[in-house]
Amino acid sequence: MTREARRYVLAAAVVAALGTVWCVAHLTVGAGTEAIAYVFAPLGGVFATASVARLLRTGDLQPVGRRFWRTMLAAVALISFGYAWFAVDILVHYTEARTHPMPVPAAACAAIGFLVAIWAMIRVPVVAAEGVEWWRMLLDRTIGFLGCAVVLWYAGLAPMIGAAEPWSPQAMVLTGLGLLVAVGAATKVSYVAGGPVDRDAIRLMAAAGGVTAAIVTVLAVRLGAAGSVPAQAIVMPLTPLLATLAVLAQVRADLGLRRARGRSGVLLPYLAVAAADVPLVAVALGAPLSWPSRVVLLAAVLVTVLVTLRQYLAFRENARLLHSTRVQEERLQHEVSHDGLTGLANRALFRDRIAAALAATEPAHVLLVDLDDFKTVNDLLGHGVGDELLVSVARLLRAEVGADGLPVRVGGDEFAVLLTGAGSDPEGLARRLLAALDQPISAHRLLVQASIGIATAGPDQPIRATVDSVLRDADVAMYTAKQRGKAGFVRYVDGMGEPVLAHMQLGGELRRALDNDEFRVVYQPILRLADLRVVGVEALVRWHHPARGVISPAEFIAAAERTGLIVPLGLFVLRETCRQAARWRAEFGPGSLLEAGLNVSARQLHDPDFVADVTAALADTGLPCEHLVLEVTESAVLRGQQVSRTLHELDRLGIRLALDDFGTGESSLSLLRAFPAAIVKLDKSFVDGIEIDDGQPAAADARQAVARAVIQLARALGLDTVAEGVESAEQAAVLRELGYTLGQGYHLAEPLTAEGISDLLARQRSITVAQYLA
């Protein structure tokens, strides 16, 4: 397609060159009649029309581009036909070629062609704009149109109309339309969006009408009728040549052979003002103040008014943009320094304010507020309710702190308050906050408690405080408040951090211990009270520390719960217990060990992978589901819907569940109906003292009441019972009398290693065989 477009350009150029050569020959040696000059423009128009038609047939045009070039085809064809008609008429009247006017029908045909071309350019879409931008663009185009029109009027049409040898009205109308095409396209092309119609193609089509018209007007003014020959032979053939070049530009743009350029309409109004000033300068330098000059002056005034209006709109838009920028900067600054959920100051702003207070050497009090058991709210009611609760706590902080300090959300469910000045009362604020939290808050009317740590830095301290040291002290005090029972506040004092730090370090050591395989599982037997035969074991974990020796679970289980390491630790105990129980059953027979149990924490039951982990452990070791017992405390059972769903899913798998430490909670009896328990383990506190015989039957009955009630309730519900903490033969005897068949405790058997349980089972089997043989 590019090659064909170039052929049409070459053909039109040859026609223009022939016209130039003929004109030179005619003016120098008198070659041919003047009527021949009128042949070249319509001849070139044939190639221009064919070029546009070829583009429509073979070009890959978008709908808007196809509409433009279809309309432009009609325009080029009409203009070429009008000038061809004129050429034929001139050849007929060749003797009057210099003075013979263009036939009115031919001029009308060409004029319609120019109007069609103007309509095609009007329909080309411009850059989309709305509001002030649309008005600014409209003003720019109007200013550009008037500025260009003033110059063309003053330098072209006006002198042409007032020339000593005026041209025919037809010629002046067509020249004016050609100039109008140029001016309209010049003001339009700067705002074309650069899409379906190529901007360079529009410029070339504008030049096809405007450049030739401008040159024709100069010839008309300077040479009069004598300028008609060079105008028709040299200038007019440029119109079809430029049209074919426009087609070539469109083809190259569609093929992506030319780099797209940005919009250049920014300079248009300023160039138009400069153009309008040209005739004004001419008048100022002595040009006669004729009626064309008065038109120029009026147009220049109108351009000045429009420019002023445009600048006013630009000023307003710039002011709006500056205001919007300032608002956005303030919003971004607020977002950087404030929490998105609660609107409180965030950690970054908190640290900056603490640093400023310390630099000013004024007392700074930091209250670190941590909500107690906030995770339960998210687990039971969902994160949406949890977020509403956080917002309510933030509102409460603002109300209690007021203008005396800076309330902050540090992160998660942790808040803080910064108080400065000698008159601050951090303890009083802590009491007010705790008192306010005693009342239900948020739309869900929830009760929430908090632990508050207080740290103070001031110029009277022996060691200059830093931001990190103040926050560390407040964190230590808050952690101490949690250790003391929560729902309280503690002020930091020197030395308070040492036990807390040791506890925190314990968490780090737990991670290392898991990685280094320092944990061991021991097993406490569960015996039948009637004959002291082993029926099951309870798995217990021990930490073999490389430096401290064996560490009791009482020291590290709480740290494991707090750090979340209870999940991998519990998984280790689960897999080891299943593996060892399956090994014992394989070695000593299926009836040698009826159950293998282990404790499960609430944190493990909240783990979404827990059921899958239990299933995988049973499948990998081959231990039947009914021989695994998972022991759960009453407090863990009450930890929400997720725990309840997990327990019921385990029960459906056939895994037996035991309610550990039964009788110590507030809802023990109701739990037996809602919780799918298979075993009830009587807590040690109800076994202690059960054997005491002080000669007072009423007192003995009181000590045995709970144990008696539990066994009766378990029988009624079809549950097995295990008495924990049996420390003497007397306790075992009383429990047997009350109806208990199973027990565990140091009197019956201490926790043993896996090898110790194997020896116990081996001895038990040998006794059984001996009894059988006897």
PDB file of N, CA and C in Angstrom, residues 175-234:
ATOM      1  N   THR A 175     -10.878  31.084  -3.144  1.00  0.00           N
ATOM      2  CA  THR A 175      -9.649  31.386  -2.396  1.00  0.00           C
ATOM      3  C   THR A 175      -9.955  31.525  -0.907  1.00  0.00           C
ATOM      4  N   GLY A 176     -11.058  32.221  -0.589  1.00  0.00           N
ATOM      5  CA  GLY A 176     -11.437  32.355   0.818  1.00  0.00           C
ATOM      6  C   GLY A 176     -11.747  31.021   1.470  1.00  0.00           C
ATOM      7  N   LEU A 177     -12.428  30.129   0.719  1.00  0.00           N
ATOM      8  CA  LEU A 177     -12.720  28.804   1.277  1.00  0.00           C
ATOM      9  C   LEU A 177     -11.442  28.003   1.484  1.00  0.00           C
ATOM     10  N   GLY A 178     -10.505  28.144   0.552  1.00  0.00           N
ATOM     11  CA  GLY A 178      -9.222  27.459   0.728  1.00  0.00           C
ATOM     12  C   GLY A 178      -8.502  27.947   1.972  1.00  0.00           C
ATOM     13  N   LEU A 179      -8.515  29.289   2.177  1.00  0.00           N
ATOM     14  CA  LEU A 179      -7.904  29.820   3.398  1.00  0.00           C
ATOM     15  C   LEU A 179      -8.649  29.362   4.645  1.00  0.00           C
ATOM     16  N   LEU A 180      -9.974  29.244   4.534  1.00  0.00           N
ATOM     17  CA  LEU A 180     -10.769  28.797   5.673  1.00  0.00           C
ATOM     18  C   LEU A 180     -10.427  27.351   6.027  1.00  0.00           C
ATOM     19  N   VAL A 181     -10.215  26.519   4.999  1.00  0.00           N
ATOM     20  CA  VAL A 181      -9.791  25.142   5.258  1.00  0.00           C
ATOM     21  C   VAL A 181      -8.470  25.127   6.024  1.00  0.00           C
ATOM     22  N   ALA A 182      -7.542  25.977   5.602  1.00  0.00           N
ATOM     23  CA  ALA A 182      -6.235  26.020   6.257  1.00  0.00           C
ATOM     24  C   ALA A 182      -6.346  26.482   7.697  1.00  0.00           C
ATOM     25  N   VAL A 183      -7.113  27.550   7.929  1.00  0.00           N
ATOM     26  CA  VAL A 183      -7.231  28.096   9.287  1.00  0.00           C
ATOM     27  C   VAL A 183      -7.945  27.103  10.197  1.00  0.00           C
ATOM     28  N   GLY A 184      -9.058  26.528   9.695  1.00  0.00           N
ATOM     29  CA  GLY A 184      -9.799  25.567  10.527  1.00  0.00           C
ATOM     30  C   GLY A 184      -8.975  24.347  10.879  1.00  0.00           C
ATOM     31  N   ALA A 185      -8.238  23.818   9.888  1.00  0.00           N
ATOM     32  CA  ALA A 185      -7.425  22.645  10.146  1.00  0.00           C
ATOM     33  C   ALA A 185      -6.284  22.973  11.111  1.00  0.00           C
ATOM     34  N   ALA A 186      -5.688  24.156  10.971  1.00  0.00           N
ATOM     35  CA  ALA A 186      -4.581  24.533  11.855  1.00  0.00           C
ATOM     36  C   ALA A 186      -5.031  24.609  13.307  1.00  0.00           C
ATOM     37  N   THR A 187      -6.244  25.086  13.537  1.00  0.00           N
ATOM     38  CA  THR A 187      -6.743  25.192  14.910  1.00  0.00           C
ATOM     39  C   THR A 187      -7.316  23.887  15.417  1.00  0.00           C
ATOM     40  N   LYS A 188      -7.594  22.947  14.489  1.00  0.00           N
ATOM     41  CA  LYS A 188      -8.176  21.675  14.889  1.00  0.00           C
ATOM     42  C   LYS A 188      -7.111  20.613  15.130  1.00  0.00           C
ATOM     43  N   VAL A 189      -6.085  20.592  14.278  1.00  0.00           N
ATOM     44  CA  VAL A 189      -5.141  19.491  14.301  1.00  0.00           C
ATOM     45  C   VAL A 189      -4.346  19.432  15.597  1.00  0.00           C
ATOM     46  N   SER A 190      -4.171  20.576  16.270  1.00  0.00           N
ATOM     47  CA  SER A 190      -3.408  20.577  17.521  1.00  0.00           C
ATOM     48  C   SER A 190      -4.126  19.844  18.633  1.00  0.00           C
ATOM     49  N   TYR A 191      -5.421  19.603  18.467  1.00  0.00           N
ATOM     50  CA  TYR A 191      -6.199  18.959  19.521  1.00  0.00           C
ATOM     51  C   TYR A 191      -6.754  17.607  19.082  1.00  0.00           C
ATOM     52  N   VAL A 192      -6.274  17.094  17.936  1.00  0.00           N
ATOM     53  CA  VAL A 192      -6.677  15.764  17.513  1.00  0.00           C
ATOM     54  C   VAL A 192      -6.000  14.739  18.418  1.00  0.00           C
ATOM     55  N   ALA A 193      -6.760  13.741  18.827  1.00  0.00           N
ATOM     56  CA  ALA A 193      -6.255  12.789  19.815  1.00  0.00           C
ATOM     57  C   ALA A 193      -5.200  11.848  19.267  1.00  0.00           C
ATOM     58  N   GLY A 194      -4.879  11.931  17.995  1.00  0.00           N
ATOM     59  CA  GLY A 194      -3.853  11.073  17.437  1.00  0.00           C
ATOM     60  C   GLY A 194      -4.309   9.647  17.245  1.00  0.00           C
ATOM     61  N   GLY A 195      -5.543   9.460  16.770  1.00  0.00           N
ATOM     62  CA  GLY A 195      -6.075   8.114  16.645  1.00  0.00           C
ATOM     63  C   GLY A 195      -6.324   7.725  15.212  1.00  0.00           C
ATOM     64  N   PRO A 196      -7.594   7.653  14.798  1.00  0.00           N
ATOM     65  CA  PRO A 196      -7.933   7.102  13.481  1.00  0.00           C
ATOM     66  C   PRO A 196      -7.515   7.968  12.306  1.00  0.00           C
ATOM     67  N   VAL A 197      -7.408   9.280  12.493  1.00  0.00           N
ATOM     68  CA  VAL A 197      -6.978  10.173  11.404  1.00  0.00           C
ATOM     69  C   VAL A 197      -5.625  10.756  11.785  1.00  0.00           C
ATOM     70  N   ASP A 198      -4.645  10.547  10.914  1.00  0.00           N
ATOM     71  CA  ASP A 198      -3.300  11.012  11.215  1.00  0.00           C
ATOM     72  C   ASP A 198      -3.230  12.534  11.203  1.00  0.00           C
ATOM     73  N   ARG A 199      -2.509  13.087  12.183  1.00  0.00           N
ATOM     74  CA  ARG A 199      -2.433  14.545  12.292  1.00  0.00           C
ATOM     75  C   ARG A 199      -1.649  15.155  11.139  1.00  0.00           C
ATOM     76  N   ASP A 200      -0.582  14.496  10.700  1.00  0.00           N
ATOM     77  CA  ASP A 200       0.178  15.023   9.561  1.00  0.00           C
ATOM     78  C   ASP A 200      -0.658  14.991   8.283  1.00  0.00           C
ATOM     79  N   ALA A 201      -1.519  13.968   8.177  1.00  0.00           N
ATOM     80  CA  ALA A 201      -2.404  13.915   7.012  1.00  0.00           C
ATOM     81  C   ALA A 201      -3.353  15.106   7.013  1.00  0.00           C
ATOM     82  N   ILE A 202      -3.881  15.467   8.183  1.00  0.00           N
ATOM     83  CA  ILE A 202      -4.765  16.635   8.261  1.00  0.00           C
ATOM     84  C   ILE A 202      -3.993  17.901   7.921  1.00  0.00           C
ATOM     85  N   ARG A 203      -2.754  18.028   8.409  1.00  0.00           N
ATOM     86  CA  ARG A 203      -1.948  19.213   8.093  1.00  0.00           C
ATOM     87  C   ARG A 203      -1.714  19.339   6.586  1.00  0.00           C
ATOM     88  N   LEU A 204      -1.432  18.226   5.931  1.00  0.00           N
ATOM     89  CA  LEU A 204      -1.180  18.277   4.485  1.00  0.00           C
ATOM     90  C   LEU A 204      -2.450  18.616   3.716  1.00  0.00           C
ATOM     91  N   MET A 205      -3.593  18.099   4.157  1.00  0.00           N
ATOM     92  CA  MET A 205      -4.846  18.460   3.493  1.00  0.00           C
ATOM     93  C   MET A 205      -5.149  19.940   3.705  1.00  0.00           C
ATOM     94  N   ALA A 206      -4.832  20.456   4.896  1.00  0.00           N
ATOM     95  CA  ALA A 206      -5.024  21.889   5.142  1.00  0.00           C
ATOM     96  C   ALA A 206      -4.112  22.712   4.254  1.00  0.00           C
ATOM     97  N   ALA A 207      -2.859  22.263   4.103  1.00  0.00           N
ATOM     98  CA  ALA A 207      -1.919  22.982   3.235  1.00  0.00           C
ATOM     99  C   ALA A 207      -2.355  22.938   1.785  1.00  0.00           C
ATOM    100  N   ALA A 208      -3.003  21.823   1.408  1.00  0.00           N
ATOM    101  CA  ALA A 208      -3.480  21.713   0.034  1.00  0.00           C
ATOM    102  C   ALA A 208      -4.444  22.836  -0.306  1.00  0.00           C
ATOM    103  N   GLY A 209      -5.250  23.226   0.694  1.00  0.00           N
ATOM    104  CA  GLY A 209      -6.155  24.335   0.419  1.00  0.00           C
ATOM    105  C   GLY A 209      -5.568  25.669   0.788  1.00  0.00           C
ATOM    106  N   GLY A 210      -4.857  25.726   1.935  1.00  0.00           N
ATOM    107  CA  GLY A 210      -4.398  27.010   2.454  1.00  0.00           C
ATOM    108  C   GLY A 210      -3.174  27.565   1.776  1.00  0.00           C
ATOM    109  N   VAL A 211      -2.156  26.733   1.555  1.00  0.00           N
ATOM    110  CA  VAL A 211      -0.908  27.227   0.959  1.00  0.00           C
ATOM    111  C   VAL A 211      -1.152  27.744  -0.447  1.00  0.00           C
ATOM    112  N   THR A 212      -1.876  26.937  -1.216  1.00  0.00           N
ATOM    113  CA  THR A 212      -2.149  27.378  -2.589  1.00  0.00           C
ATOM    114  C   THR A 212      -2.996  28.649  -2.603  1.00  0.00           C
ATOM    115  N   ALA A 213      -3.986  28.728  -1.706  1.00  0.00           N
ATOM    116  CA  ALA A 213      -4.831  29.924  -1.669  1.00  0.00           C
ATOM    117  C   ALA A 213      -4.031  31.147  -1.267  1.00  0.00           C
ATOM    118  N   ALA A 214      -3.121  30.989  -0.323  1.00  0.00           N
ATOM    119  CA  ALA A 214      -2.310  32.120   0.122  1.00  0.00           C
ATOM    120  C   ALA A 214      -1.407  32.617  -1.005  1.00  0.00           C
ATOM    121  N   ILE A 215      -0.788  31.684  -1.729  1.00  0.00           N
ATOM    122  CA  ILE A 215       0.098  32.099  -2.833  1.00  0.00           C
ATOM    123  C   ILE A 215      -0.707  32.769  -3.937  1.00  0.00           C
ATOM    124  N   VAL A 216      -1.897  32.222  -4.179  1.00  0.00           N
ATOM    125  CA  VAL A 216      -2.759  32.818  -5.216  1.00  0.00           C
ATOM    126  C   VAL A 216      -3.127  34.249  -4.850  1.00  0.00           C
ATOM    127  N   THR A 217      -3.421  34.484  -3.577  1.00  0.00           N
ATOM    128  CA  THR A 217      -3.773  35.857  -3.184  1.00  0.00           C
ATOM    129  C   THR A 217      -2.600  36.801  -3.370  1.00  0.00           C
ATOM    130  N   VAL A 218      -1.391  36.340  -3.066  1.00  0.00           N
ATOM    131  CA  VAL A 218      -0.197  37.187  -3.255  1.00  0.00           C
ATOM    132  C   VAL A 218      -0.028  37.524  -4.731  1.00  0.00           C
ATOM    133  N   LEU A 219      -0.189  36.506  -5.581  1.00  0.00           N
ATOM    134  CA  LEU A 219      -0.067  36.760  -7.020  1.00  0.00           C
ATOM    135  C   LEU A 219      -1.152  37.720  -7.503  1.00  0.00           C
ATOM    136  N   ALA A 220      -2.364  37.561  -6.962  1.00  0.00           N
ATOM    137  CA  ALA A 220      -3.454  38.429  -7.381  1.00  0.00           C
ATOM    138  C   ALA A 220      -3.192  39.876  -6.999  1.00  0.00           C
ATOM    139  N   VAL A 221      -2.639  40.059  -5.791  1.00  0.00           N
ATOM    140  CA  VAL A 221      -2.390  41.428  -5.322  1.00  0.00           C
ATOM    141  C   VAL A 221      -1.209  42.046  -6.061  1.00  0.00           C
ATOM    142  N   ARG A 222      -0.145  41.269  -6.236  1.00  0.00           N
ATOM    143  CA  ARG A 222       1.069  41.824  -6.812  1.00  0.00           C
ATOM    144  C   ARG A 222       1.022  41.924  -8.333  1.00  0.00           C
ATOM    145  N   LEU A 223       0.425  40.928  -9.039  1.00  0.00           N
ATOM    146  CA  LEU A 223       0.493  40.884 -10.495  1.00  0.00           C
ATOM    147  C   LEU A 223      -0.837  41.130 -11.177  1.00  0.00           C
ATOM    148  N   GLY A 224      -1.904  41.093 -10.418  1.00  0.00           N
ATOM    149  CA  GLY A 224      -3.202  41.294 -11.030  1.00  0.00           C
ATOM    150  C   GLY A 224      -3.554  40.131 -11.930  1.00  0.00           C
ATOM    151  N   ALA A 225      -4.154  40.459 -13.110  1.00  0.00           N
ATOM    152  CA  ALA A 225      -4.568  39.407 -14.037  1.00  0.00           C
ATOM    153  C   ALA A 225      -3.386  38.635 -14.586  1.00  0.00           C
ATOM    154  N   ALA A 226      -2.191  39.261 -14.597  1.00  0.00           N
ATOM    155  CA  ALA A 226      -1.009  38.590 -15.122  1.00  0.00           C
ATOM    156  C   ALA A 226      -0.582  37.427 -14.233  1.00  0.00           C
ATOM    157  N   GLY A 227      -1.065  37.416 -13.017  1.00  0.00           N
ATOM    158  CA  GLY A 227      -0.675  36.331 -12.110  1.00  0.00           C
ATOM    159  C   GLY A 227      -1.496  35.080 -12.274  1.00  0.00           C
ATOM    160  N   SER A 228      -2.488  35.103 -13.164  1.00  0.00           N
ATOM    161  CA  SER A 228      -3.346  33.926 -13.313  1.00  0.00           C
ATOM    162  C   SER A 228      -2.599  32.748 -13.919  1.00  0.00           C
ATOM    163  N   VAL A 229      -1.688  32.990 -14.855  1.00  0.00           N
ATOM    164  CA  VAL A 229      -0.970  31.889 -15.498  1.00  0.00           C
ATOM    165  C   VAL A 229      -0.068  31.148 -14.508  1.00  0.00           C
ATOM    166  N   PRO A 230       0.861  31.825 -13.794  1.00  0.00           N
ATOM    167  CA  PRO A 230       1.654  31.064 -12.806  1.00  0.00           C
ATOM    168  C   PRO A 230       0.803  30.469 -11.689  1.00  0.00           C
ATOM    169  N   ALA A 231      -0.310  31.151 -11.358  1.00  0.00           N
ATOM    170  CA  ALA A 231      -1.169  30.611 -10.308  1.00  0.00           C
ATOM    171  C   ALA A 231      -1.760  29.276 -10.746  1.00  0.00           C
ATOM    172  N   GLN A 232      -2.229  29.192 -12.001  1.00  0.00           N
ATOM    173  CA  GLN A 232      -2.877  27.969 -12.479  1.00  0.00           C
ATOM    174  C   GLN A 232      -1.864  26.891 -12.852  1.00  0.00           C
ATOM    175  N   ALA A 233      -0.709  27.271 -13.394  1.00  0.00           N
ATOM    176  CA  ALA A 233       0.250  26.283 -13.874  1.00  0.00           C
ATOM    177  C   ALA A 233       1.198  25.791 -12.784  1.00  0.00           C
ATOM    178  N   ILE A 234       1.579  26.654 -11.832  1.00  0.00           N
ATOM    179  CA  ILE A 234       2.589  26.288 -10.827  1.00  0.00           C
ATOM    180  C   ILE A 234       1.964  26.053  -9.449  1.00  0.00           C
TER     181      ILE A 234
END
